[in-house]
């Protein structure tokens, strides 16, 4: 059985840290603190990366787990600002890597406000992402307000799960939850009790929901259990065939191969931090059989 360990590396020109545990391997880029891969041992890769992804600092990288922070989607007040904030396009600092218990390895990455973030987000902050690989993949995103005035922020783990085919999967656990339908111009709706989300065309919904969500992929014999803490939003996204053709860094058929199920705190669930306040959004992904 493999031991726990880690090593620095380079993937497509980006600096990465590679974690190894008896149960999994995990690759994290310092660019965006973006998890690029998580593979349960002996199984298929759990995350999807576009074959047209741009591996360049300063640009979003389509796939893996981009971090949306300090806002989600288009900026509410200024559409000229980058969508999903700037955390995903910055180089983060690797603060440390530690073996926890012979079974898990944790890497911590940090991003703090500086003169280049101030024009985009005029609030002093310290953000820290802890990525723990083991028999599951765990993410904890902490934000500290290091200034002397309150501020609000949004955050989401924009996770691209690899699937057999988007038309064959189901997202369960959102029954009864209200949602904003971004395909219907922001119309409000709610998921019928007991009804799974399925994909037959573009889906882009922001659910107000917490608790266990499951991504079931029977054709692959896999189900991902998604458990969140201190998170009030679940975004479910796939562009579908038509919208996919307009996405430059995705091949026209690429939409078949992933589903985004994104845990976080966005829109009305954004977090307000008092001066000196701290918040941590957490999620755990367990890849198992159906
Ligand atoms: O999370 C869903 C979403 O906000 C969609 O509206 C869609 O545009 C997607 O994210 C991808 O955004 P991106 O800026 O990475 O192209």
Coordinates of C-alpha atoms and ligand atoms in Angstrom, one line a residue, residues 60 62 72-73 83-84 88 158 160 182 204 235 237 243 247 262, ligand 1:
X60 CA -9.3 31.0 -15.6
X62 CA -11.6 25.3 -17.1
X72 CA -19.6 34.7 -7.8
X73 CA -20.6 35.1 -11.5
X83 CA -16.5 36.9 -13.5
X84 CA -16.2 34.7 -10.4
X88 CA -9.0 31.7 -9.5
X158 CA -16.8 25.5 -8.8
X160 CA -16.2 20.0 -12.4
X182 CA -30.1 31.7 -14.5
X204 CA -27.6 26.9 -14.5
X235 CA -25.0 25.7 -7.9
X237 CA -24.3 23.9 -14.0
X243 CA -24.1 27.1 -25.1
X247 CA -17.3 28.5 -24.7
X262 CA -20.8 23.9 -6.7
Ligands
LIG1 O1 -21.5 28.3 -11.9 C1 -22.2 28.5 -13.1 C2 -21.6 29.6 -13.9 O2 -21.7 30.8 -13.1 C3 -22.4 29.7 -15.2 O3 -23.2 30.8 -15.3 C4 -21.3 29.6 -16.3 O4 -21.1 30.7 -17.0 C5 -20.1 29.0 -15.5 O5 -20.3 29.4 -14.2 C6 -18.7 29.2 -16.0 O6 -18.2 30.5 -15.8 P1 -16.8 30.8 -16.4 O7 -16.6 32.3 -16.0 O8 -15.8 29.9 -15.8 O9 -16.9 30.7 -17.9

